[in-house]
Amino acid sequence: MKNTAWLAFEIDRSAKTPVFEQICAFIRTRAVSGDLPEGSKLPASREFAAQLGVSRPTVVTAYEQLLAEGYVRSRVGSGYFLCDLGEVELPAAPKAASKPDPARAPNTPKPFEYGQPDMRLFPHRQWAKSVAKVCRSQPESMLTGGTDFGNLALRRAIADYVSEWRGISAVPDQIAITAGSSDALELCMRTLSQRGDAIGLEDPGYLPASAFAQAQGLSKVHLPVDDQGACLPARGETPSLVVLTPSHQYPLGGSMSPNRRLDFIRWANDRGGWIVEDDYDSEFRYAGRPIPALAGFDHLRRTIYVGSFSKIFSNTLRLGYVILPEPLVPQFHDTFDRFRPKASLMPQAALADYISSGAFYRHLRRVRRIYGQRRKLLLDRLRQDFADFGHFQDHQAGMQLVFHLNPPFHDIDIAAKAARLGVRTPPLSAVCAKAQGRNGLMLGFSGFDEDEITAALDLLHSCFVAETQG
C-alpha cells in the first residue's frame, strides 16, 4: 500500500451504514478528490481487511460493488484498479425534501412522468472525452462519411452490444441508425405496410405507435394483454405486421411467456408476416439477467428489433436503431432513400467511441443501481402507505410501474387532482383502446431522486385522502 490515503481510513463501528458501503464511500470520495489518482491499485483484499479489522469477504463485496458501478476495473491475476475519473461522477449531494418544483429547469419532467432518464446523472466528462477524441482524430466523421444507415463504427458497436446483452447475432449492414425508437417504428410501418393494411398493436400499449398507424392510414387491430403478454390476432383479423414489447410490456410490465413467443413466431411464419420488437427499456432489470430478446429467439427471421439510447443514455441525442432480417435490408434502404435519415450524424462517431471504450457499460451499471434504489423506495412506500388505495405487481424491471386502483377510485380523477399539485401520474385508462376495466396510475421513478419521489408520494397520498373524504 504505497499510497498513504489507504492508511487514513478507519471503520466507524457505531454507524448504521454497512461496513462494505463505508469502504465504497471512502474510495469513491478519495477518487473524486484526486487523493487516489487514475490507475491506482486497490490494496489486496486480504491485506486491506487485516488493516481494517474486518473479514476479507466484506472487502471483496465492496470491490465488486465498485466494479459494478464503474469506479474500478479488474485485471485477472492483478487485482482492482481505479478508472479514469472522467468515466464516473458521484450523485449530487442530497437536498432537503420539498414539493416538486415545476420551474426548476426548462423541460424538466415532473414526478411521476414515465420513461424519463435522469439527465443529472449524465456522464458529461467521459462523453466530452469521446467527443474531443473524435474531433481530434476524425472531425469529418461528425458531418460527413455516413451511409443512409448511419455511421459504420456505431453500427459495429451496436452489433457487439446486442450480441452480448440481447443474444442477437447481426452484422453492421443489418443495422440502421434512427432518430430514436419512435422514428424506427414509423420507418417499419412505412416500409412494411401500405395504406389500408392492418397492423396489430398491444392494448393497452404505446400511444405514439397508434398515432403513426393512424397517420399512415393503417387499420388497427388491438391485441389484448393477459398474464402471458399480448394475445395473437383473433380469427378473421389479418394484420401482416404486429408491434410488441415482449421483454417488458408497455405499460403493464411483465415479460411475454416462451410459449406466447413461439406462438407469435409461428403466426409470422405461417402468414409471411413481420414482428416489430420494441425493446424500449430491457436493460433495466433489477433481478437476474435481462430477458432474452425475441429477435434473438427468432434468429432475426421474422422479427425486426428496435432499440434506443434515449432511455439508457440521453433523451436529447435522439438516437436509436433498428436491426433487420437480411431480406428486408434492400427495402429499408429504399425507404431511407425516399424519406432521408432523421438521425443526426454529428454524435454518432462519438457514441461509437463511448460504447467501444467500455464507458457506456459502466454508465449503464451505475444508473441501473441508482434507479434500483429509487424503485425500492417507491415500492416500499406504496406497500406501507397506499395499500388501502390500490396494488401493484413487482416485475423487477423497467423505469415505471402501474399502481392499480381499488374501487371507488378512478385513475382520471386522481391524476387530475395530482396534476394540480404539480405531480404527473398518467392514467392507465388513457392508453387503452378497447381494453376494459384498466384503472391505474403510471408511476415513473427513474428520472427523480429519492427526495423528489418522497415529496411527490406525499402529495399523491393527499389526493387519495381528499377523494376518500370528498
PDB file of C-alpha atoms in Angstrom, residues 202-414:
ATOM      1  CA  GLU A 202     -50.900  -4.087 -27.935  1.00  0.00           C
ATOM      2  CA  ASP A 203     -53.848  -2.864 -25.856  1.00  0.00           C
ATOM      3  CA  PRO A 204     -53.016  -1.139 -23.549  1.00  0.00           C
ATOM      4  CA  GLY A 205     -49.976   0.000 -25.429  1.00  0.00           C
ATOM      5  CA  TYR A 206     -47.672   2.718 -26.710  1.00  0.00           C
ATOM      6  CA  LEU A 207     -49.745   5.683 -27.932  1.00  0.00           C
ATOM      7  CA  PRO A 208     -47.198   7.053 -30.462  1.00  0.00           C
ATOM      8  CA  ALA A 209     -47.269   3.721 -32.328  1.00  0.00           C
ATOM      9  CA  SER A 210     -51.045   4.021 -32.572  1.00  0.00           C
ATOM     10  CA  ALA A 211     -50.702   7.608 -33.769  1.00  0.00           C
ATOM     11  CA  PHE A 212     -48.226   6.595 -36.513  1.00  0.00           C
ATOM     12  CA  ALA A 213     -50.573   3.858 -37.683  1.00  0.00           C
ATOM     13  CA  GLN A 214     -53.456   6.329 -37.761  1.00  0.00           C
ATOM     14  CA  ALA A 215     -51.419   8.892 -39.722  1.00  0.00           C
ATOM     15  CA  GLN A 216     -50.406   6.301 -42.322  1.00  0.00           C
ATOM     16  CA  GLY A 217     -53.959   5.116 -42.872  1.00  0.00           C
ATOM     17  CA  LEU A 218     -53.474   1.679 -41.330  1.00  0.00           C
ATOM     18  CA  SER A 219     -56.297  -0.342 -39.823  1.00  0.00           C
ATOM     19  CA  LYS A 220     -55.526  -1.018 -36.162  1.00  0.00           C
ATOM     20  CA  VAL A 221     -56.068  -4.485 -34.698  1.00  0.00           C
ATOM     21  CA  HIS A 222     -55.951  -4.244 -30.920  1.00  0.00           C
ATOM     22  CA  LEU A 223     -54.219  -7.156 -29.184  1.00  0.00           C
ATOM     23  CA  PRO A 224     -55.398  -7.655 -25.570  1.00  0.00           C
ATOM     24  CA  VAL A 225     -52.706  -8.274 -22.959  1.00  0.00           C
ATOM     25  CA  ASP A 226     -53.030 -11.121 -20.460  1.00  0.00           C
ATOM     26  CA  ASP A 227     -50.631 -12.657 -17.951  1.00  0.00           C
ATOM     27  CA  GLN A 228     -48.563 -14.195 -20.778  1.00  0.00           C
ATOM     28  CA  GLY A 229     -48.242 -10.993 -22.779  1.00  0.00           C
ATOM     29  CA  ALA A 230     -50.014  -9.746 -25.885  1.00  0.00           C
ATOM     30  CA  CYS A 231     -52.551 -12.135 -27.397  1.00  0.00           C
ATOM     31  CA  LEU A 232     -52.378 -13.284 -31.010  1.00  0.00           C
ATOM     32  CA  PRO A 233     -54.744 -11.716 -33.544  1.00  0.00           C
ATOM     33  CA  ALA A 234     -58.165 -13.326 -33.349  1.00  0.00           C
ATOM     34  CA  ARG A 235     -59.622 -15.409 -36.156  1.00  0.00           C
ATOM     35  CA  GLY A 236     -60.673 -13.206 -39.024  1.00  0.00           C
ATOM     36  CA  GLU A 237     -58.166 -10.484 -38.148  1.00  0.00           C
ATOM     37  CA  THR A 238     -55.458 -10.257 -40.782  1.00  0.00           C
ATOM     38  CA  PRO A 239     -52.595  -7.941 -39.826  1.00  0.00           C
ATOM     39  CA  SER A 240     -49.338  -8.632 -41.630  1.00  0.00           C
ATOM     40  CA  LEU A 241     -47.361  -6.636 -39.054  1.00  0.00           C
ATOM     41  CA  VAL A 242     -47.523  -6.580 -35.245  1.00  0.00           C
ATOM     42  CA  VAL A 243     -45.666  -4.321 -32.803  1.00  0.00           C
ATOM     43  CA  LEU A 244     -44.792  -5.984 -29.479  1.00  0.00           C
ATOM     44  CA  THR A 245     -42.925  -5.211 -26.249  1.00  0.00           C
ATOM     45  CA  PRO A 246     -42.125  -8.797 -25.197  1.00  0.00           C
ATOM     46  CA  SER A 247     -39.288  -8.209 -22.729  1.00  0.00           C
ATOM     47  CA  HIS A 248     -41.216  -5.690 -20.621  1.00  0.00           C
ATOM     48  CA  GLN A 249     -44.761  -5.000 -21.755  1.00  0.00           C
ATOM     49  CA  TYR A 250     -45.588  -1.341 -22.030  1.00  0.00           C
ATOM     50  CA  PRO A 251     -47.180  -0.119 -19.822  1.00  0.00           C
ATOM     51  CA  LEU A 252     -48.258  -3.058 -17.627  1.00  0.00           C
ATOM     52  CA  GLY A 253     -44.830  -4.643 -17.143  1.00  0.00           C
ATOM     53  CA  GLY A 254     -44.124  -8.351 -17.245  1.00  0.00           C
ATOM     54  CA  SER A 255     -42.452 -10.376 -19.959  1.00  0.00           C
ATOM     55  CA  MET A 256     -44.041 -12.473 -22.681  1.00  0.00           C
ATOM     56  CA  SER A 257     -44.041 -16.183 -21.910  1.00  0.00           C
ATOM     57  CA  PRO A 258     -41.883 -18.531 -24.017  1.00  0.00           C
ATOM     58  CA  ASN A 259     -44.998 -20.280 -25.350  1.00  0.00           C
ATOM     59  CA  ARG A 260     -46.576 -16.995 -26.438  1.00  0.00           C
ATOM     60  CA  ARG A 261     -43.315 -16.015 -28.151  1.00  0.00           C
ATOM     61  CA  LEU A 262     -43.338 -19.280 -30.061  1.00  0.00           C
ATOM     62  CA  ASP A 263     -46.978 -18.693 -30.986  1.00  0.00           C
ATOM     63  CA  PHE A 264     -46.154 -15.289 -32.499  1.00  0.00           C
ATOM     64  CA  ILE A 265     -43.163 -16.679 -34.403  1.00  0.00           C
ATOM     65  CA  ARG A 266     -45.359 -19.461 -35.835  1.00  0.00           C
ATOM     66  CA  TRP A 267     -48.003 -16.869 -36.697  1.00  0.00           C
ATOM     67  CA  ALA A 268     -45.442 -14.748 -38.562  1.00  0.00           C
ATOM     68  CA  ASN A 269     -44.046 -17.769 -40.412  1.00  0.00           C
ATOM     69  CA  ASP A 270     -47.491 -19.061 -41.394  1.00  0.00           C
ATOM     70  CA  ARG A 271     -48.728 -15.657 -42.605  1.00  0.00           C
ATOM     71  CA  GLY A 272     -45.473 -14.350 -44.011  1.00  0.00           C
ATOM     72  CA  GLY A 273     -45.936 -11.530 -41.516  1.00  0.00           C
ATOM     73  CA  TRP A 274     -43.478  -9.462 -39.511  1.00  0.00           C
ATOM     74  CA  ILE A 275     -42.972  -8.778 -35.814  1.00  0.00           C
ATOM     75  CA  VAL A 276     -41.526  -5.447 -34.691  1.00  0.00           C
ATOM     76  CA  GLU A 277     -39.953  -5.867 -31.265  1.00  0.00           C
ATOM     77  CA  ASP A 278     -39.824  -2.566 -29.377  1.00  0.00           C
ATOM     78  CA  ASP A 279     -37.175  -3.294 -26.732  1.00  0.00           C
ATOM     79  CA  TYR A 280     -37.516   0.092 -25.092  1.00  0.00           C
ATOM     80  CA  ASP A 281     -36.041  -0.457 -21.596  1.00  0.00           C
ATOM     81  CA  SER A 282     -34.844  -4.063 -21.355  1.00  0.00           C
ATOM     82  CA  GLU A 283     -31.510  -3.029 -19.822  1.00  0.00           C
ATOM     83  CA  PHE A 284     -33.266  -2.070 -16.607  1.00  0.00           C
ATOM     84  CA  ARG A 285     -33.813  -5.373 -14.900  1.00  0.00           C
ATOM     85  CA  TYR A 286     -33.136  -5.444 -11.180  1.00  0.00           C
ATOM     86  CA  ALA A 287     -33.014  -9.194 -10.517  1.00  0.00           C
ATOM     87  CA  GLY A 288     -31.195 -11.734 -12.665  1.00  0.00           C
ATOM     88  CA  ARG A 289     -30.145 -11.181 -16.243  1.00  0.00           C
ATOM     89  CA  PRO A 290     -32.168  -9.268 -18.857  1.00  0.00           C
ATOM     90  CA  ILE A 291     -34.960 -11.229 -20.556  1.00  0.00           C
ATOM     91  CA  PRO A 292     -33.629 -12.525 -23.929  1.00  0.00           C
ATOM     92  CA  ALA A 293     -34.822 -10.577 -26.946  1.00  0.00           C
ATOM     93  CA  LEU A 294     -37.495 -12.112 -29.157  1.00  0.00           C
ATOM     94  CA  ALA A 295     -35.343 -11.246 -32.166  1.00  0.00           C
ATOM     95  CA  GLY A 296     -32.573 -13.463 -30.781  1.00  0.00           C
ATOM     96  CA  PHE A 297     -35.102 -16.210 -30.055  1.00  0.00           C
ATOM     97  CA  ASP A 298     -36.265 -15.932 -33.658  1.00  0.00           C
ATOM     98  CA  HIS A 299     -32.723 -15.519 -35.098  1.00  0.00           C
ATOM     99  CA  LEU A 300     -33.932 -12.404 -36.974  1.00  0.00           C
ATOM    100  CA  ARG A 301     -36.040 -14.438 -39.369  1.00  0.00           C
ATOM    101  CA  ARG A 302     -39.413 -12.689 -38.985  1.00  0.00           C
ATOM    102  CA  THR A 303     -38.573 -10.199 -36.209  1.00  0.00           C
ATOM    103  CA  ILE A 304     -37.305  -6.631 -36.583  1.00  0.00           C
ATOM    104  CA  TYR A 305     -35.596  -5.336 -33.453  1.00  0.00           C
ATOM    105  CA  VAL A 306     -35.938  -1.699 -32.342  1.00  0.00           C
ATOM    106  CA  GLY A 307     -33.600  -0.276 -29.696  1.00  0.00           C
ATOM    107  CA  SER A 308     -32.918   3.177 -28.324  1.00  0.00           C
ATOM    108  CA  PHE A 309     -30.282   5.147 -26.423  1.00  0.00           C
ATOM    109  CA  SER A 310     -32.870   7.636 -25.154  1.00  0.00           C
ATOM    110  CA  LYS A 311     -33.764   5.634 -22.051  1.00  0.00           C
ATOM    111  CA  ILE A 312     -30.311   4.411 -21.048  1.00  0.00           C
ATOM    112  CA  PHE A 313     -28.044   7.280 -22.090  1.00  0.00           C
ATOM    113  CA  SER A 314     -29.558  10.547 -23.280  1.00  0.00           C
ATOM    114  CA  ASN A 315     -33.029  11.640 -24.341  1.00  0.00           C
ATOM    115  CA  THR A 316     -31.576  14.707 -26.060  1.00  0.00           C
ATOM    116  CA  LEU A 317     -29.298  12.994 -28.596  1.00  0.00           C
ATOM    117  CA  ARG A 318     -32.370  11.319 -30.139  1.00  0.00           C
ATOM    118  CA  LEU A 319     -30.548   8.211 -31.357  1.00  0.00           C
ATOM    119  CA  GLY A 320     -31.946   4.722 -31.761  1.00  0.00           C
ATOM    120  CA  TYR A 321     -31.534   1.834 -34.141  1.00  0.00           C
ATOM    121  CA  VAL A 322     -33.351  -0.893 -35.993  1.00  0.00           C
ATOM    122  CA  ILE A 323     -31.901  -4.351 -36.669  1.00  0.00           C
ATOM    123  CA  LEU A 324     -33.275  -6.028 -39.769  1.00  0.00           C
ATOM    124  CA  PRO A 325     -33.630  -9.541 -41.122  1.00  0.00           C
ATOM    125  CA  GLU A 326     -31.329  -9.747 -44.140  1.00  0.00           C
ATOM    126  CA  PRO A 327     -34.145  -9.980 -46.733  1.00  0.00           C
ATOM    127  CA  LEU A 328     -35.533  -6.622 -45.580  1.00  0.00           C
ATOM    128  CA  VAL A 329     -32.282  -4.647 -45.880  1.00  0.00           C
ATOM    129  CA  PRO A 330     -32.852  -3.525 -49.518  1.00  0.00           C
ATOM    130  CA  GLN A 331     -36.416  -2.388 -48.744  1.00  0.00           C
ATOM    131  CA  PHE A 332     -35.258  -0.265 -45.822  1.00  0.00           C
ATOM    132  CA  HIS A 333     -32.503   1.258 -47.948  1.00  0.00           C
ATOM    133  CA  ASP A 334     -35.239   2.319 -50.362  1.00  0.00           C
ATOM    134  CA  THR A 335     -37.249   3.855 -47.510  1.00  0.00           C
ATOM    135  CA  PHE A 336     -34.215   5.762 -46.210  1.00  0.00           C
ATOM    136  CA  ASP A 337     -33.501   6.953 -49.740  1.00  0.00           C
ATOM    137  CA  ARG A 338     -37.075   8.249 -50.149  1.00  0.00           C
ATOM    138  CA  PHE A 339     -37.546   9.862 -46.736  1.00  0.00           C
ATOM    139  CA  ARG A 340     -33.917  10.623 -45.821  1.00  0.00           C
ATOM    140  CA  PRO A 341     -32.470   9.751 -42.411  1.00  0.00           C
ATOM    141  CA  LYS A 342     -33.670  11.871 -39.491  1.00  0.00           C
ATOM    142  CA  ALA A 343     -30.882  10.868 -37.100  1.00  0.00           C
ATOM    143  CA  SER A 344     -28.147  13.469 -36.671  1.00  0.00           C
ATOM    144  CA  LEU A 345     -24.769  12.246 -37.891  1.00  0.00           C
ATOM    145  CA  MET A 346     -22.808  14.534 -35.567  1.00  0.00           C
ATOM    146  CA  PRO A 347     -22.939  12.496 -32.304  1.00  0.00           C
ATOM    147  CA  GLN A 348     -22.721   9.051 -33.902  1.00  0.00           C
ATOM    148  CA  ALA A 349     -18.932   8.672 -34.087  1.00  0.00           C
ATOM    149  CA  ALA A 350     -18.571   9.934 -30.507  1.00  0.00           C
ATOM    150  CA  LEU A 351     -21.206   7.472 -29.300  1.00  0.00           C
ATOM    151  CA  ALA A 352     -19.358   4.670 -31.092  1.00  0.00           C
ATOM    152  CA  ASP A 353     -16.178   5.588 -29.205  1.00  0.00           C
ATOM    153  CA  TYR A 354     -18.071   5.906 -25.934  1.00  0.00           C
ATOM    154  CA  ILE A 355     -19.511   2.387 -26.297  1.00  0.00           C
ATOM    155  CA  SER A 356     -16.303   0.773 -27.534  1.00  0.00           C
ATOM    156  CA  SER A 357     -14.277   2.293 -24.685  1.00  0.00           C
ATOM    157  CA  GLY A 358     -16.424   0.496 -22.126  1.00  0.00           C
ATOM    158  CA  ALA A 359     -17.693   3.765 -20.619  1.00  0.00           C
ATOM    159  CA  PHE A 360     -21.231   3.068 -21.819  1.00  0.00           C
ATOM    160  CA  TYR A 361     -21.377  -0.206 -19.907  1.00  0.00           C
ATOM    161  CA  ARG A 362     -20.057   1.448 -16.759  1.00  0.00           C
ATOM    162  CA  HIS A 363     -22.667   4.188 -17.064  1.00  0.00           C
ATOM    163  CA  LEU A 364     -25.389   1.589 -17.554  1.00  0.00           C
ATOM    164  CA  ARG A 365     -24.352  -0.315 -14.433  1.00  0.00           C
ATOM    165  CA  ARG A 366     -24.296   2.900 -12.439  1.00  0.00           C
ATOM    166  CA  VAL A 367     -27.721   4.216 -13.447  1.00  0.00           C
ATOM    167  CA  ARG A 368     -29.265   0.765 -13.071  1.00  0.00           C
ATOM    168  CA  ARG A 369     -28.041   0.708  -9.473  1.00  0.00           C
ATOM    169  CA  ILE A 370     -29.410   4.184  -8.775  1.00  0.00           C
ATOM    170  CA  TYR A 371     -32.738   3.512 -10.470  1.00  0.00           C
ATOM    171  CA  GLY A 372     -32.978   0.288  -8.497  1.00  0.00           C
ATOM    172  CA  GLN A 373     -32.683   2.252  -5.251  1.00  0.00           C
ATOM    173  CA  ARG A 374     -35.379   4.669  -6.375  1.00  0.00           C
ATOM    174  CA  ARG A 375     -37.623   1.801  -7.388  1.00  0.00           C
ATOM    175  CA  LYS A 376     -37.201   0.186  -3.977  1.00  0.00           C
ATOM    176  CA  LEU A 377     -38.181   3.425  -2.241  1.00  0.00           C
ATOM    177  CA  LEU A 378     -41.304   3.717  -4.399  1.00  0.00           C
ATOM    178  CA  LEU A 379     -42.354   0.116  -3.802  1.00  0.00           C
ATOM    179  CA  ASP A 380     -41.755   0.338  -0.062  1.00  0.00           C
ATOM    180  CA  ARG A 381     -43.850   3.485   0.230  1.00  0.00           C
ATOM    181  CA  LEU A 382     -46.666   2.060  -1.879  1.00  0.00           C
ATOM    182  CA  ARG A 383     -46.784  -1.038   0.303  1.00  0.00           C
ATOM    183  CA  GLN A 384     -46.660   0.950   3.505  1.00  0.00           C
ATOM    184  CA  ASP A 385     -48.904   3.946   2.826  1.00  0.00           C
ATOM    185  CA  PHE A 386     -51.030   3.171  -0.234  1.00  0.00           C
ATOM    186  CA  ALA A 387     -52.304  -0.367   0.408  1.00  0.00           C
ATOM    187  CA  ASP A 388     -55.856   0.921   1.032  1.00  0.00           C
ATOM    188  CA  PHE A 389     -55.904   2.668  -2.326  1.00  0.00           C
ATOM    189  CA  GLY A 390     -54.614   0.036  -4.714  1.00  0.00           C
ATOM    190  CA  HIS A 391     -51.996  -2.583  -5.523  1.00  0.00           C
ATOM    191  CA  PHE A 392     -49.152  -3.258  -7.945  1.00  0.00           C
ATOM    192  CA  GLN A 393     -47.213  -6.131  -9.462  1.00  0.00           C
ATOM    193  CA  ASP A 394     -43.459  -6.124  -8.944  1.00  0.00           C
ATOM    194  CA  HIS A 395     -41.928  -7.228 -12.247  1.00  0.00           C
ATOM    195  CA  GLN A 396     -38.422  -6.244 -11.053  1.00  0.00           C
ATOM    196  CA  ALA A 397     -37.770  -4.341 -14.255  1.00  0.00           C
ATOM    197  CA  GLY A 398     -38.322  -1.109 -16.117  1.00  0.00           C
ATOM    198  CA  MET A 399     -38.434   2.615 -15.405  1.00  0.00           C
ATOM    199  CA  GLN A 400     -42.043   2.796 -14.242  1.00  0.00           C
ATOM    200  CA  LEU A 401     -44.795   0.677 -12.751  1.00  0.00           C
ATOM    201  CA  VAL A 402     -48.587   0.674 -12.741  1.00  0.00           C
ATOM    202  CA  PHE A 403     -50.441   1.220  -9.484  1.00  0.00           C
ATOM    203  CA  HIS A 404     -53.836  -0.438  -9.991  1.00  0.00           C
ATOM    204  CA  LEU A 405     -56.580   1.405  -8.115  1.00  0.00           C
ATOM    205  CA  ASN A 406     -59.164  -0.126  -5.844  1.00  0.00           C
ATOM    206  CA  PRO A 407     -62.819   0.951  -6.119  1.00  0.00           C
ATOM    207  CA  PRO A 408     -64.146   3.583  -5.793  1.00  0.00           C
ATOM    208  CA  PHE A 409     -61.074   5.454  -7.033  1.00  0.00           C
ATOM    209  CA  HIS A 410     -60.820   6.396 -10.727  1.00  0.00           C
ATOM    210  CA  ASP A 411     -57.465   6.997 -12.361  1.00  0.00           C
ATOM    211  CA  ILE A 412     -58.552  10.034 -14.362  1.00  0.00           C
ATOM    212  CA  ASP A 413     -59.896  11.772 -11.252  1.00  0.00           C
ATOM    213  CA  ILE A 414     -56.802  11.061  -9.139  1.00  0.00           C
TER     214      ILE A 414
END
